[in-house]
Short mmCIF file of C-alpha atoms and ligand atoms in Angstrom, two decimals:
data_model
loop_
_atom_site.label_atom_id
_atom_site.label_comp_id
_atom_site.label_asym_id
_atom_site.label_seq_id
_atom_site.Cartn_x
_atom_site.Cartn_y
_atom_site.Cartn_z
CA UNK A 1 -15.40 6.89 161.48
CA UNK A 2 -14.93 3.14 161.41
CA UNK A 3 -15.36 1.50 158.53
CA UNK A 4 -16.46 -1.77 157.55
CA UNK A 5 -17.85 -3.59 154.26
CA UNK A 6 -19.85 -5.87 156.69
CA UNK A 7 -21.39 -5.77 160.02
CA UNK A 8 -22.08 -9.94 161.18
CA UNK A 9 -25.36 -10.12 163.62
CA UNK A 10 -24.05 -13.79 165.09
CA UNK A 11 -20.74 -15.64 165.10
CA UNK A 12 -22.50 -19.04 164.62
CA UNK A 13 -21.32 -21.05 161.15
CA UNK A 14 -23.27 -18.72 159.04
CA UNK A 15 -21.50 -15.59 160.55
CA UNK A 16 -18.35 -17.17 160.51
CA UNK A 17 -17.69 -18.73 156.95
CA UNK A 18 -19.01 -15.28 155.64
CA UNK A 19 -16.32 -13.81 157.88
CA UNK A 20 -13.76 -15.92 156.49
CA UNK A 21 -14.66 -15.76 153.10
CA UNK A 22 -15.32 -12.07 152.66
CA UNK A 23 -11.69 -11.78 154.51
CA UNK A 24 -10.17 -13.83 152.34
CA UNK A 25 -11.18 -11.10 149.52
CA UNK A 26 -10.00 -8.15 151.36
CA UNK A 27 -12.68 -7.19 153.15
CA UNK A 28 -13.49 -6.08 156.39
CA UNK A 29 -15.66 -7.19 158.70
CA UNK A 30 -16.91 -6.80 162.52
CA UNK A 31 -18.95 -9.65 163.88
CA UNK A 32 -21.32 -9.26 166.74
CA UNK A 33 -22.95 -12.08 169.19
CA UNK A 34 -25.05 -11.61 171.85
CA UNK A 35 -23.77 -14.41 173.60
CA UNK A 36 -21.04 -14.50 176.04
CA UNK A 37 -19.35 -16.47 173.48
CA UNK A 38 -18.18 -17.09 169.77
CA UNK A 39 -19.79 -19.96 167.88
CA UNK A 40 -23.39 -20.05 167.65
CA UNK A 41 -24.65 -23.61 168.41
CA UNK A 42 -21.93 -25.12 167.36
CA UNK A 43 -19.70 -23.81 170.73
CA UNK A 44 -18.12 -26.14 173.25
CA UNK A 45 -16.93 -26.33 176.52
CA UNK A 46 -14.32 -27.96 177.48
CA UNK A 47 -15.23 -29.92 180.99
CA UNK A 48 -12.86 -32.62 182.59
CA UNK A 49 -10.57 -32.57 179.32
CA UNK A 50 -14.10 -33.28 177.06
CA UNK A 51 -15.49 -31.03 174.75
CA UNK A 52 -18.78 -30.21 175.68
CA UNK A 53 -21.34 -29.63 173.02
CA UNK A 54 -23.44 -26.78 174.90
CA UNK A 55 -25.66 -26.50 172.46
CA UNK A 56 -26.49 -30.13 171.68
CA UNK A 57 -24.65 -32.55 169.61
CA UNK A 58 -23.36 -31.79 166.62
CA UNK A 59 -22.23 -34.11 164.01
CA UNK A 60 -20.82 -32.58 161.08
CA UNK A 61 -21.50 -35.07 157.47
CA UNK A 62 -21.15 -34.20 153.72
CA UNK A 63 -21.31 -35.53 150.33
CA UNK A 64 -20.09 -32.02 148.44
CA UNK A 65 -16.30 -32.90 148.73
CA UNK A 66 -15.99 -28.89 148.28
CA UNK A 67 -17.76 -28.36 151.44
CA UNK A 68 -15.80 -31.43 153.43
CA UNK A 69 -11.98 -29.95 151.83
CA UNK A 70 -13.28 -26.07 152.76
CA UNK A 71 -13.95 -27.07 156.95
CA UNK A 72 -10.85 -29.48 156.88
CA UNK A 73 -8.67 -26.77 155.67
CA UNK A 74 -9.56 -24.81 158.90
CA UNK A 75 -9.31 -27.99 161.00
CA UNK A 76 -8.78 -31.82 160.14
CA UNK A 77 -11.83 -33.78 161.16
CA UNK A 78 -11.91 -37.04 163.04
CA UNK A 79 -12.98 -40.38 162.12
CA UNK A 80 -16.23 -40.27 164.01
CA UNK A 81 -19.05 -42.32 162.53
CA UNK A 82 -22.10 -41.67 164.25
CA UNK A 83 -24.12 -45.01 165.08
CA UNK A 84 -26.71 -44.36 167.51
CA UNK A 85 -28.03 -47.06 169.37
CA UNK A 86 -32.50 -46.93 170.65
CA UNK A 87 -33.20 -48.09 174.26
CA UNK A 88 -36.48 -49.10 174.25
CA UNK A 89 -37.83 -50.53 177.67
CA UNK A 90 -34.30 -51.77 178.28
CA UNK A 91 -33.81 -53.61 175.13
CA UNK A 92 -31.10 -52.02 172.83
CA UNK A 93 -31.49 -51.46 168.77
CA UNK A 94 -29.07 -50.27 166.21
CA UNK A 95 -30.01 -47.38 164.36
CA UNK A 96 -30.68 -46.61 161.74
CA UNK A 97 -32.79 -49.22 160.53
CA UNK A 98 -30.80 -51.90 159.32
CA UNK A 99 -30.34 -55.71 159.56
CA UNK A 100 -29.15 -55.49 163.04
CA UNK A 101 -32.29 -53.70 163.98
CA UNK A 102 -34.52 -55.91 162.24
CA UNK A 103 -32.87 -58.99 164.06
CA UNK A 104 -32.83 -57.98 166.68
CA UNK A 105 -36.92 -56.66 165.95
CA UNK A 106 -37.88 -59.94 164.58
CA UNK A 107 -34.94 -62.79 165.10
CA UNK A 108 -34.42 -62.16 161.13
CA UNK A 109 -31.03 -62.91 159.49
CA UNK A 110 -30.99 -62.30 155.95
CA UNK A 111 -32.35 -59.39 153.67
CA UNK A 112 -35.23 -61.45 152.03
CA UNK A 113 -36.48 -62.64 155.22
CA UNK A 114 -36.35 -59.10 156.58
CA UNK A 115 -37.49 -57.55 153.42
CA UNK A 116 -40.73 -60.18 153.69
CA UNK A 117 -41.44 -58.91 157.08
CA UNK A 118 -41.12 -55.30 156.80
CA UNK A 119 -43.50 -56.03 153.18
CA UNK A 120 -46.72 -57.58 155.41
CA UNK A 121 -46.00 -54.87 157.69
CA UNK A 122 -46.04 -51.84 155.13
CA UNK A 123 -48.79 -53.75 153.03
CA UNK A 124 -51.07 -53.46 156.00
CA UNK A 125 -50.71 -49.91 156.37
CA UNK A 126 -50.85 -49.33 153.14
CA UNK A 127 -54.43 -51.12 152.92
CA UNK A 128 -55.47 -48.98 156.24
CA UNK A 129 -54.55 -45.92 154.61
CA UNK A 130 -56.07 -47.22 151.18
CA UNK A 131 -59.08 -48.11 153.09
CA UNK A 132 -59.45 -44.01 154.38
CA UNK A 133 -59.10 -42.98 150.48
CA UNK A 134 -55.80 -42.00 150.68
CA UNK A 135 -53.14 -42.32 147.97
CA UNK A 136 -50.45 -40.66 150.02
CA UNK A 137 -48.87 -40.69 153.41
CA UNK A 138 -50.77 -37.42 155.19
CA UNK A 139 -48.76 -37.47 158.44
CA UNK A 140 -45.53 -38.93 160.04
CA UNK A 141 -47.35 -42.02 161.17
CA UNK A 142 -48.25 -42.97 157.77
CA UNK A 143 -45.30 -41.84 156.46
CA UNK A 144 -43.27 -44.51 158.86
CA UNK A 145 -45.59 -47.30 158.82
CA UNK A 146 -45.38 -47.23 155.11
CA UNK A 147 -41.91 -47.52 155.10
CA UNK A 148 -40.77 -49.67 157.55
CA UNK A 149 -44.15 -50.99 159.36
CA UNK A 150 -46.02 -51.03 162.64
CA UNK A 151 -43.35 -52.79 164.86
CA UNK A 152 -40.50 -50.28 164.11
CA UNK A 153 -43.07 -47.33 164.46
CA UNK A 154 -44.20 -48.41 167.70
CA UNK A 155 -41.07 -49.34 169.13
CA UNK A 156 -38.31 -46.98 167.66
CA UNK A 157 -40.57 -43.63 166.17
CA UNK A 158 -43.37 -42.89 167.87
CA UNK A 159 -42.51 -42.26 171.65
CA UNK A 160 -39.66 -40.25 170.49
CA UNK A 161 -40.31 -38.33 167.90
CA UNK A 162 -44.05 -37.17 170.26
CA UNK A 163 -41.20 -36.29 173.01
CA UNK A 164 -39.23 -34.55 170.45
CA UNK A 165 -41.93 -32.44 168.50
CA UNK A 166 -44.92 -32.65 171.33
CA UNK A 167 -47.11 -33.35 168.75
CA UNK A 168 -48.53 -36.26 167.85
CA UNK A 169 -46.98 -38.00 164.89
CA UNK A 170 -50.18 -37.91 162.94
CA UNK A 171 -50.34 -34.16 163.49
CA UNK A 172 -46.70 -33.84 161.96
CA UNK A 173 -45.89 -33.59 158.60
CA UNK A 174 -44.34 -36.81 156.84
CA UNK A 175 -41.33 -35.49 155.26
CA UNK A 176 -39.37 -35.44 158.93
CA UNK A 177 -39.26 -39.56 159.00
CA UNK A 178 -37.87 -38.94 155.45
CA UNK A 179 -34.68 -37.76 156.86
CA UNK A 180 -34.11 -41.63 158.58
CA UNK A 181 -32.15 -43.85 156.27
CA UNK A 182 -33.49 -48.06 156.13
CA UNK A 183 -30.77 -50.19 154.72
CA UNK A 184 -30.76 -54.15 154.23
CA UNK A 185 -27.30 -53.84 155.11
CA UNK A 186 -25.58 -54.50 158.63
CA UNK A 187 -24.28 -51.09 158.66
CA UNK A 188 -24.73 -48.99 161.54
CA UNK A 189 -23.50 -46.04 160.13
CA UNK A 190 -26.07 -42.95 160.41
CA UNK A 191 -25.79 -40.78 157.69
CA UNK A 192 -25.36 -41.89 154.19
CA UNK A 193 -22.91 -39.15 153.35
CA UNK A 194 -19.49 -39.88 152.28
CA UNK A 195 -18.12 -37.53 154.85
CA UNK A 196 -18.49 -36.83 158.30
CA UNK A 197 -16.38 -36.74 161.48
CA UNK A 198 -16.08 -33.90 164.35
CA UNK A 199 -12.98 -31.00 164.31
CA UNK A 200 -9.87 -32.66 165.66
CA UNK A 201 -9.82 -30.81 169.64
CA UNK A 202 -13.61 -29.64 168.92
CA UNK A 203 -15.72 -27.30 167.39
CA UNK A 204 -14.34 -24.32 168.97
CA UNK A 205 -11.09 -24.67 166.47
CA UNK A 206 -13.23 -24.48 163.25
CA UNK A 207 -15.29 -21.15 164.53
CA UNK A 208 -11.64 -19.89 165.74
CA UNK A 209 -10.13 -20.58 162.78
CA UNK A 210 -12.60 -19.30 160.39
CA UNK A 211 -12.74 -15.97 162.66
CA UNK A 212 -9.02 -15.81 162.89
CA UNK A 213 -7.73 -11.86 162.32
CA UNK A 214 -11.82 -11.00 162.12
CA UNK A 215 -13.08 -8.29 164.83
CA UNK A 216 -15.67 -9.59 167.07
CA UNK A 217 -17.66 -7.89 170.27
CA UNK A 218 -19.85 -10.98 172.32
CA UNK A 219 -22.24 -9.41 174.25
CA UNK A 220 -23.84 -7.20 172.00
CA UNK A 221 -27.20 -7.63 171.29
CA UNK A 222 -28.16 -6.09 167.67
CA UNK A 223 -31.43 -5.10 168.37
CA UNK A 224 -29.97 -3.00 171.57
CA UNK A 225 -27.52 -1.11 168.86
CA UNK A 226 -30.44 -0.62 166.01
CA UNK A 227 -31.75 2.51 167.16
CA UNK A 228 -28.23 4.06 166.61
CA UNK A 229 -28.48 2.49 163.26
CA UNK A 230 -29.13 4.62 160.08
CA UNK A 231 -29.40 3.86 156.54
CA UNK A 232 -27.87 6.33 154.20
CA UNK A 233 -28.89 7.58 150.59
CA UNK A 234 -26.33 5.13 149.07
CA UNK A 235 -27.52 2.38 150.96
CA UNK A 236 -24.63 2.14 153.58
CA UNK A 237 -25.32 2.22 157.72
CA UNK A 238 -23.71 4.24 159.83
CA UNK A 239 -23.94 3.53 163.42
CA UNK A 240 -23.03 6.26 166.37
CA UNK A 241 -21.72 3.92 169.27
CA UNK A 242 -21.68 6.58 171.71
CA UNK A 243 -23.62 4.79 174.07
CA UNK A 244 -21.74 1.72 173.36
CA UNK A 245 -19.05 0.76 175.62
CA UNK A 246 -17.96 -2.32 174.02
CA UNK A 247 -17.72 -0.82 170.60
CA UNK A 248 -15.88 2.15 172.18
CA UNK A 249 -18.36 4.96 171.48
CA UNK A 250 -17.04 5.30 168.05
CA UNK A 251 -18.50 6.14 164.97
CA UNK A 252 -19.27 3.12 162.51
CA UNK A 253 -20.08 2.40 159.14
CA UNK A 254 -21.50 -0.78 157.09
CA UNK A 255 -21.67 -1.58 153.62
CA UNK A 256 -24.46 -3.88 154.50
CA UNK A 257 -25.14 -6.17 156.91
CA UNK A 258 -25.40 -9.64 157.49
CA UNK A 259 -28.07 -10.81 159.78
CA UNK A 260 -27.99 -14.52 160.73
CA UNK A 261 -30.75 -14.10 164.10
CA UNK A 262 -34.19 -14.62 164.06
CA UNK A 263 -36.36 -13.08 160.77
CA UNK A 264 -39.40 -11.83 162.81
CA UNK A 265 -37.25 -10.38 165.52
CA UNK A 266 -35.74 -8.19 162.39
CA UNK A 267 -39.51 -7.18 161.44
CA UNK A 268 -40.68 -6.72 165.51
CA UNK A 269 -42.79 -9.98 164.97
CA UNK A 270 -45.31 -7.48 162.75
CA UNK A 271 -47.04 -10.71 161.26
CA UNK A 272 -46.71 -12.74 164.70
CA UNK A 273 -43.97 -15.03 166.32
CA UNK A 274 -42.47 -18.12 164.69
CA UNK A 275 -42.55 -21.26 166.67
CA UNK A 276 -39.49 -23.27 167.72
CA UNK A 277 -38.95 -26.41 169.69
CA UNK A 278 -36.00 -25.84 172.19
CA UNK A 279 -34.07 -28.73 174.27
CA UNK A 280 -32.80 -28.10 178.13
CA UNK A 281 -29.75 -30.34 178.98
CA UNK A 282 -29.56 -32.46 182.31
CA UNK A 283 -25.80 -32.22 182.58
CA UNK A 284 -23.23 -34.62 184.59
CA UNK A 285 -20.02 -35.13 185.06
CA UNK A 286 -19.66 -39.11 186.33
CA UNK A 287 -16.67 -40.05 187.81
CA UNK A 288 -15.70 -42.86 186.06
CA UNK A 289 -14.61 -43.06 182.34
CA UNK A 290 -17.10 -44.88 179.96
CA UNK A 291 -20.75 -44.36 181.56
CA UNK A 292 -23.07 -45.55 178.23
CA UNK A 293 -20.66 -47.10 175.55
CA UNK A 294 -21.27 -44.53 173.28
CA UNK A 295 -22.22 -40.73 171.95
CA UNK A 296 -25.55 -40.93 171.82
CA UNK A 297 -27.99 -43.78 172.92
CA UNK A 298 -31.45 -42.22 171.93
CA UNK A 299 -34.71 -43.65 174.45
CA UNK A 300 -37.41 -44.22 172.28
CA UNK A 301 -40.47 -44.87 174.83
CA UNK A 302 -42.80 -42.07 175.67
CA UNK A 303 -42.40 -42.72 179.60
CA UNK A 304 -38.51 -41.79 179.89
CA UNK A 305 -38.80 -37.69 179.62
CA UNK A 306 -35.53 -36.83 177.89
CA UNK A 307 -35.38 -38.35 173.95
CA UNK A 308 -31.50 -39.08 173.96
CA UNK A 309 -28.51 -39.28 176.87
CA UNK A 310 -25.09 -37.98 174.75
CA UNK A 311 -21.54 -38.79 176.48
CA UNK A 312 -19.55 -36.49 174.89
CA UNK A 313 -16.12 -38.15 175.06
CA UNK A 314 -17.10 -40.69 172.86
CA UNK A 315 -17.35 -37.71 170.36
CA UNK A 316 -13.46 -37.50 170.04
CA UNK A 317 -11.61 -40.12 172.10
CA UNK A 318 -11.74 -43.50 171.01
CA UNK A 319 -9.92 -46.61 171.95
CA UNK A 320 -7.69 -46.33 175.42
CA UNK A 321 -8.26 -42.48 175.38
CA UNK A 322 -12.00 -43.19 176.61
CA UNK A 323 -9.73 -44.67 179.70
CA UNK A 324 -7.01 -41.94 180.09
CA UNK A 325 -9.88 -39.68 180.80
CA UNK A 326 -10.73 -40.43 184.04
CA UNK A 327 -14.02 -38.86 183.92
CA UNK A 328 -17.16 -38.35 181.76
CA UNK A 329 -19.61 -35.83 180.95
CA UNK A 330 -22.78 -36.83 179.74
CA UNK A 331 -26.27 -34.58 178.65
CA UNK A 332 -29.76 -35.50 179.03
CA UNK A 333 -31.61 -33.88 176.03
CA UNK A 334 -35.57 -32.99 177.46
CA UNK A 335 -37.62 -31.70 173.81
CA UNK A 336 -39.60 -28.55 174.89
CA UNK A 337 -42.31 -26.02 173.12
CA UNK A 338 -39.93 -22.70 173.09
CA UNK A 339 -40.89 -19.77 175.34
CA UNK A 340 -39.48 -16.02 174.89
CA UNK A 341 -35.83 -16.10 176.65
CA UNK A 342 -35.08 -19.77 176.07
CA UNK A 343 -32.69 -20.76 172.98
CA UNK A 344 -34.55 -21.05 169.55
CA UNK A 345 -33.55 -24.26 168.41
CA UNK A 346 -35.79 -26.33 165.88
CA UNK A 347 -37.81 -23.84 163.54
CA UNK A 348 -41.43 -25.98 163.22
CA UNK A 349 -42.19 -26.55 160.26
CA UNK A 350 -45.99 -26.79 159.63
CA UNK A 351 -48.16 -25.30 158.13
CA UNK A 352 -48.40 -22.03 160.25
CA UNK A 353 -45.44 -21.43 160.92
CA UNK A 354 -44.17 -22.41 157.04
CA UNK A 355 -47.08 -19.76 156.01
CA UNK A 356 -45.84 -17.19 158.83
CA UNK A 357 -42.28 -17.65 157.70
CA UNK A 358 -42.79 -17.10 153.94
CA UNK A 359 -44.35 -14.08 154.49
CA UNK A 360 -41.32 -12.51 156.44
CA UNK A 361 -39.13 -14.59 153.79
CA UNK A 362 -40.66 -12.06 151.38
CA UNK A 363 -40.10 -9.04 153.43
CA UNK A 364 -36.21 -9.98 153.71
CA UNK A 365 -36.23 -10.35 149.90
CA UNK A 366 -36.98 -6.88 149.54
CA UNK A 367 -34.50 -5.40 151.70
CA UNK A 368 -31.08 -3.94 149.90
CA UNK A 369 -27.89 -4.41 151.51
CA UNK A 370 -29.19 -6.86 154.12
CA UNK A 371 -27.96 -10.51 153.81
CA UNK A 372 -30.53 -13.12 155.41
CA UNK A 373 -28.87 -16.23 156.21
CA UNK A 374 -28.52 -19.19 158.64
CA UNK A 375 -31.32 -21.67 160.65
CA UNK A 376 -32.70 -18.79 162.11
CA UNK A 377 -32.71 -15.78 159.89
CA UNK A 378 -34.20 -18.08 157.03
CA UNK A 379 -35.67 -20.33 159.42
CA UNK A 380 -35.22 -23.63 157.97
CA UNK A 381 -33.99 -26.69 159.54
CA UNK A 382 -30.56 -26.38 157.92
CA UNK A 383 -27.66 -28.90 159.03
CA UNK A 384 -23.88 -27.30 159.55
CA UNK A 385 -23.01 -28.92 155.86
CA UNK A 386 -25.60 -26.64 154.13
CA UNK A 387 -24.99 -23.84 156.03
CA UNK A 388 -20.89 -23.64 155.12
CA UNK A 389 -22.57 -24.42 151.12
CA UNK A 390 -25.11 -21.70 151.28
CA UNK A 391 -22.20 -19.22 152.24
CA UNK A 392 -19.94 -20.53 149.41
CA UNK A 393 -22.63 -20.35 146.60
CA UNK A 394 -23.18 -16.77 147.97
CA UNK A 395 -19.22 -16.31 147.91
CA UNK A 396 -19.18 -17.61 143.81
P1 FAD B 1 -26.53 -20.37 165.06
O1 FAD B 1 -25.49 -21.38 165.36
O2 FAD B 1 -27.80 -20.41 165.83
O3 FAD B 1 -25.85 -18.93 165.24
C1 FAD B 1 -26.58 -17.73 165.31
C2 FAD B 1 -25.81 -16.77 166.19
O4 FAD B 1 -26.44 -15.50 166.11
C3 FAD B 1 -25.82 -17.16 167.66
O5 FAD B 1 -24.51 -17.17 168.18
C4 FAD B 1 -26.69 -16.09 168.32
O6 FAD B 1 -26.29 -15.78 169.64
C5 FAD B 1 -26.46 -14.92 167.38
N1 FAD B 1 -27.56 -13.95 167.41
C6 FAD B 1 -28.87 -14.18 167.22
N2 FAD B 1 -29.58 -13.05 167.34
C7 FAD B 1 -28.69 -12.07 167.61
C8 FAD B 1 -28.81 -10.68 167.86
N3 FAD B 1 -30.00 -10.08 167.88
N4 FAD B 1 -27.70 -9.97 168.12
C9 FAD B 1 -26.49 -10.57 168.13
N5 FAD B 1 -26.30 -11.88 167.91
C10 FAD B 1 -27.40 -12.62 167.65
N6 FAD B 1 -26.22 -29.86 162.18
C11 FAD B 1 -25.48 -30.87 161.70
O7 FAD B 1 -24.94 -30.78 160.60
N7 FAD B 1 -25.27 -32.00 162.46
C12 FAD B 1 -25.80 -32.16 163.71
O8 FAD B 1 -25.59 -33.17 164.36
C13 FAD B 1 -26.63 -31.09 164.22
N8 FAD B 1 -27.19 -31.19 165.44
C14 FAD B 1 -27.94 -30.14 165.92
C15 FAD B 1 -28.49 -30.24 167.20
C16 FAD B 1 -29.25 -29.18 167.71
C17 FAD B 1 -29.85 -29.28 169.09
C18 FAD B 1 -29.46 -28.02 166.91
C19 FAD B 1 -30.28 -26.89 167.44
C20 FAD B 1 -28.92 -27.93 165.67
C21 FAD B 1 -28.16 -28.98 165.14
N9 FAD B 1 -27.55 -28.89 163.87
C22 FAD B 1 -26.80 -29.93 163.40
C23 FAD B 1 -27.72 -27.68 163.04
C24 FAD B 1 -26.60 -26.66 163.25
O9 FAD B 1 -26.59 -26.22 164.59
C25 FAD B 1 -26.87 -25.45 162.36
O10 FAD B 1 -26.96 -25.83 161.02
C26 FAD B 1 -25.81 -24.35 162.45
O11 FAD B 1 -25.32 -24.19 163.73
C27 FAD B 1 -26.46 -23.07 161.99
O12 FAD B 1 -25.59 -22.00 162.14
P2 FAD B 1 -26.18 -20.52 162.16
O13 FAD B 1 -25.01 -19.62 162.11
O14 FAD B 1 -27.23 -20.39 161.14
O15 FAD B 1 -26.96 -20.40 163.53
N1 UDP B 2 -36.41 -40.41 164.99
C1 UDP B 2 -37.09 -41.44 165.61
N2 UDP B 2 -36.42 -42.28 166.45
C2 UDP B 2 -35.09 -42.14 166.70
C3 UDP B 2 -34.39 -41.08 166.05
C4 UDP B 2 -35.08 -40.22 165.21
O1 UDP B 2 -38.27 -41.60 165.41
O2 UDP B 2 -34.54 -42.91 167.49
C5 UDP B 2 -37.17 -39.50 164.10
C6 UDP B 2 -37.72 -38.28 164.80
O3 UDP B 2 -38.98 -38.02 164.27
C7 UDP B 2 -36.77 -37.19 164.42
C8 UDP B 2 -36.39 -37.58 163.01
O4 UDP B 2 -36.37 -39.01 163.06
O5 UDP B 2 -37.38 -35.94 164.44
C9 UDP B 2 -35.05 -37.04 162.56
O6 UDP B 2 -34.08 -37.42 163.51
P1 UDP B 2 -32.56 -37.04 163.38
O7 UDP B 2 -31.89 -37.55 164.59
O8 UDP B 2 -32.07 -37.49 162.06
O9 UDP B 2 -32.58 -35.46 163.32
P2 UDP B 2 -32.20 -34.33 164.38
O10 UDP B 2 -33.19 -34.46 165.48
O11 UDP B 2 -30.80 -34.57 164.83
O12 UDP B 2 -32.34 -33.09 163.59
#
């Protein structure tokens, strides 16, 4: 008999801070992915020298200094500052919304002439909404043209965000535009966190690091292993992997396990299935060294299909390293509704699916000696940040 304190469904951040951390206490642990790699959604691959984000850019930002010291002392972090720039019908904005965008929006130049601007615009939509008997913004379009007007919305929200959620924004709930900083500032700079950056030679070191001396089987599929599964008096598993090959037909046990896939896959979708929007990537390699300028130029009209083209290189190299790297890789991002087989990426979070998810939220809370945790086993649209926090707290 093997024996473990924990068995990890999924090496992505969740898996693999709990990994490190219950290590780190002396216990043991064997982590299992059904994907042909470690990493979750966080994985890259390195193509032409560049990491590749596989699974979609990721940008890793921070105010809780524990949580920025905790990743860097598995990896130092670059000096990445992510500044996004909106093509819209050929004409370039800064994001997020700042005095760069609203000069070059309106011609403006200073913060009370912007300031007036985006006032007539918000006071107009405020009187529309007013005018309907509302008192609060009841959708995303409200929510946007209340806070930074109808210009901005039409221009820089709408097409995008109905390519990104194919929905239309006054069918989506407000809080999403909530997450988009506006700033009177000329200041580029996306997040308002006092940390960010990306892992110094890419993600791949941070998930190897915190998995470093930690058992772990890819292409294992917990749901093929769970009928060998059985829960003991005392709460333990045991498994029999005697039709296992990659576990080496041994015997197994679990203090409890830690399950970071999808909550109504656990419960064989007994209330129904959970939405999620997924993204397919368009991916190049171009063979010269600096195709758009910069990581990630987002195209915010409904007629271009894919919401955002990333060039990856700009992700880590900077300066003359853009040049020394003869090549570029770059990904077009196309927002789809998710289908059974493709990746489950952005949980949706209306009212259904909120409703749906609660109710399988409440199952989980009921369960003894099974850990819940992650973007899909809680199925909330967590960034990495909260993720690494959420294992800590559980870790104090
Ligand atoms: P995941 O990374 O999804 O890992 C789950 C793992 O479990 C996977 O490896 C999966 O294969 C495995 N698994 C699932 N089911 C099973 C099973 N049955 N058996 C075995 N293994 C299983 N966050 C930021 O902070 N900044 C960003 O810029 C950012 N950009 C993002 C862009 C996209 C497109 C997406 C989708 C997310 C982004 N995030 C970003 C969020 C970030 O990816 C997550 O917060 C983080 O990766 C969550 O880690 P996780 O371990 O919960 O999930
Ligand atoms: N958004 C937008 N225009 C943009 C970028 C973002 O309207 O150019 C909106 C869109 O609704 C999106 C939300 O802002 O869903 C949050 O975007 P962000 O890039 O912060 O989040 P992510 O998609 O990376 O989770």
């Amino acid at each position: 008999m093997k024996k473990y304190d924990y068995l990890i469904v999924g090496s992505g951040l969740f898996g693999a801070t709990f990994a490190y951390m219950a290590k780190k206490q002396g216990k043991k642990c064997l982590v299992i992915d059904k994907r042909t790699q470690l990493g979750g959604n966080i994985y890259c691959e390195n193509i032409e020298g560049i990491n590749v984000h596989k699974y979609g850019a990721h940008i890793f930002h921070t105010s809780n200094k524990n949580v920025w010291d905790f990743v860097n002392s598995i990896v130092e972090f670059n000096r990445y500052t992510n500044s996004p720039v909106a093509n819209y019908k050929g004409k370039l904005y800064n994001l997020p919304f700042n005095m760069n965008t609203f000069y070059q929006m309106w011609g403006v130049t200073t913060p009370d002439e912007a300031q007036a601007k985006i006032d007539e615009q918000k006071a107009e939509a405020v009187a529309k909404m007013k005018a309907e008997g509302a008192t609060e913004p009841r959708n995303l379009e409200e929510q946007a043209q209340t806070l930074i007007g109808k210009d901005i919305y039409e221009k820089l929200i709408k097409g995008y965000t109905e390519k990104q959620w194919g929905r239309k924004c006054t069918e989506l709930p407000a809080f999403i535009i909530k997450r988009l900083p506006v700033r009177m500032v000329f200041d580029n700079n996306y997040f308002n966190d006092t940390y960010q950056g990306i892992p110094i030679g890419g993600y791949n070191k941070l998930i190897d690091g915190l998995l470093d001396g930690v058992e772990c089987h890819k292409n294992i599929d917990f749901f093929d292993l769970r009928k060998d599964i059985n829960k003991n008096e005392d709460g333990t598993f045991t498994l029999d992997a005697s039709s296992n090959d990659a576990l080496g037909n041994d015997l197994y046990s679990f203090g409890e396990v830690v399950f970071t896939g999808q909550i109504d896959e656990f419960y064989d979708y007994k209330y129904g299935k959970l939405n999620f929007r997924t993204v397919k990537f368009e991916q190049d390699i171009i063979d010269k060294p600096n195709y758009q300028g910069n990581a990630v130029i987002n195209y915010t009209e409904a007629e271009v299909p894919y919401t955002r083209v990333i060039e990856h290189k700009h992700f880590e190299m900077f300066g003359q390293k853009v040049y020394d790297c003869k090549k570029t890789v770059i990904s077009k991002e196309y927002s789809t509704e998710w289908k059974d087989g493709m990746e489950p990426y952005y949980p949706v979070n209306d009212k259904i699916n909120n409703e749906l998810a609660e109710k399988y939220r409440a199952l989980a809370a009921k369960e003894s000696n099974v850990i819940f945790g992650g973007r899909l086993a809680e199925y909330k649209y967590y960034d990495m940040a909260p993720v690494v926090e959420n294992v800590m707290k559980l870790f104090k």
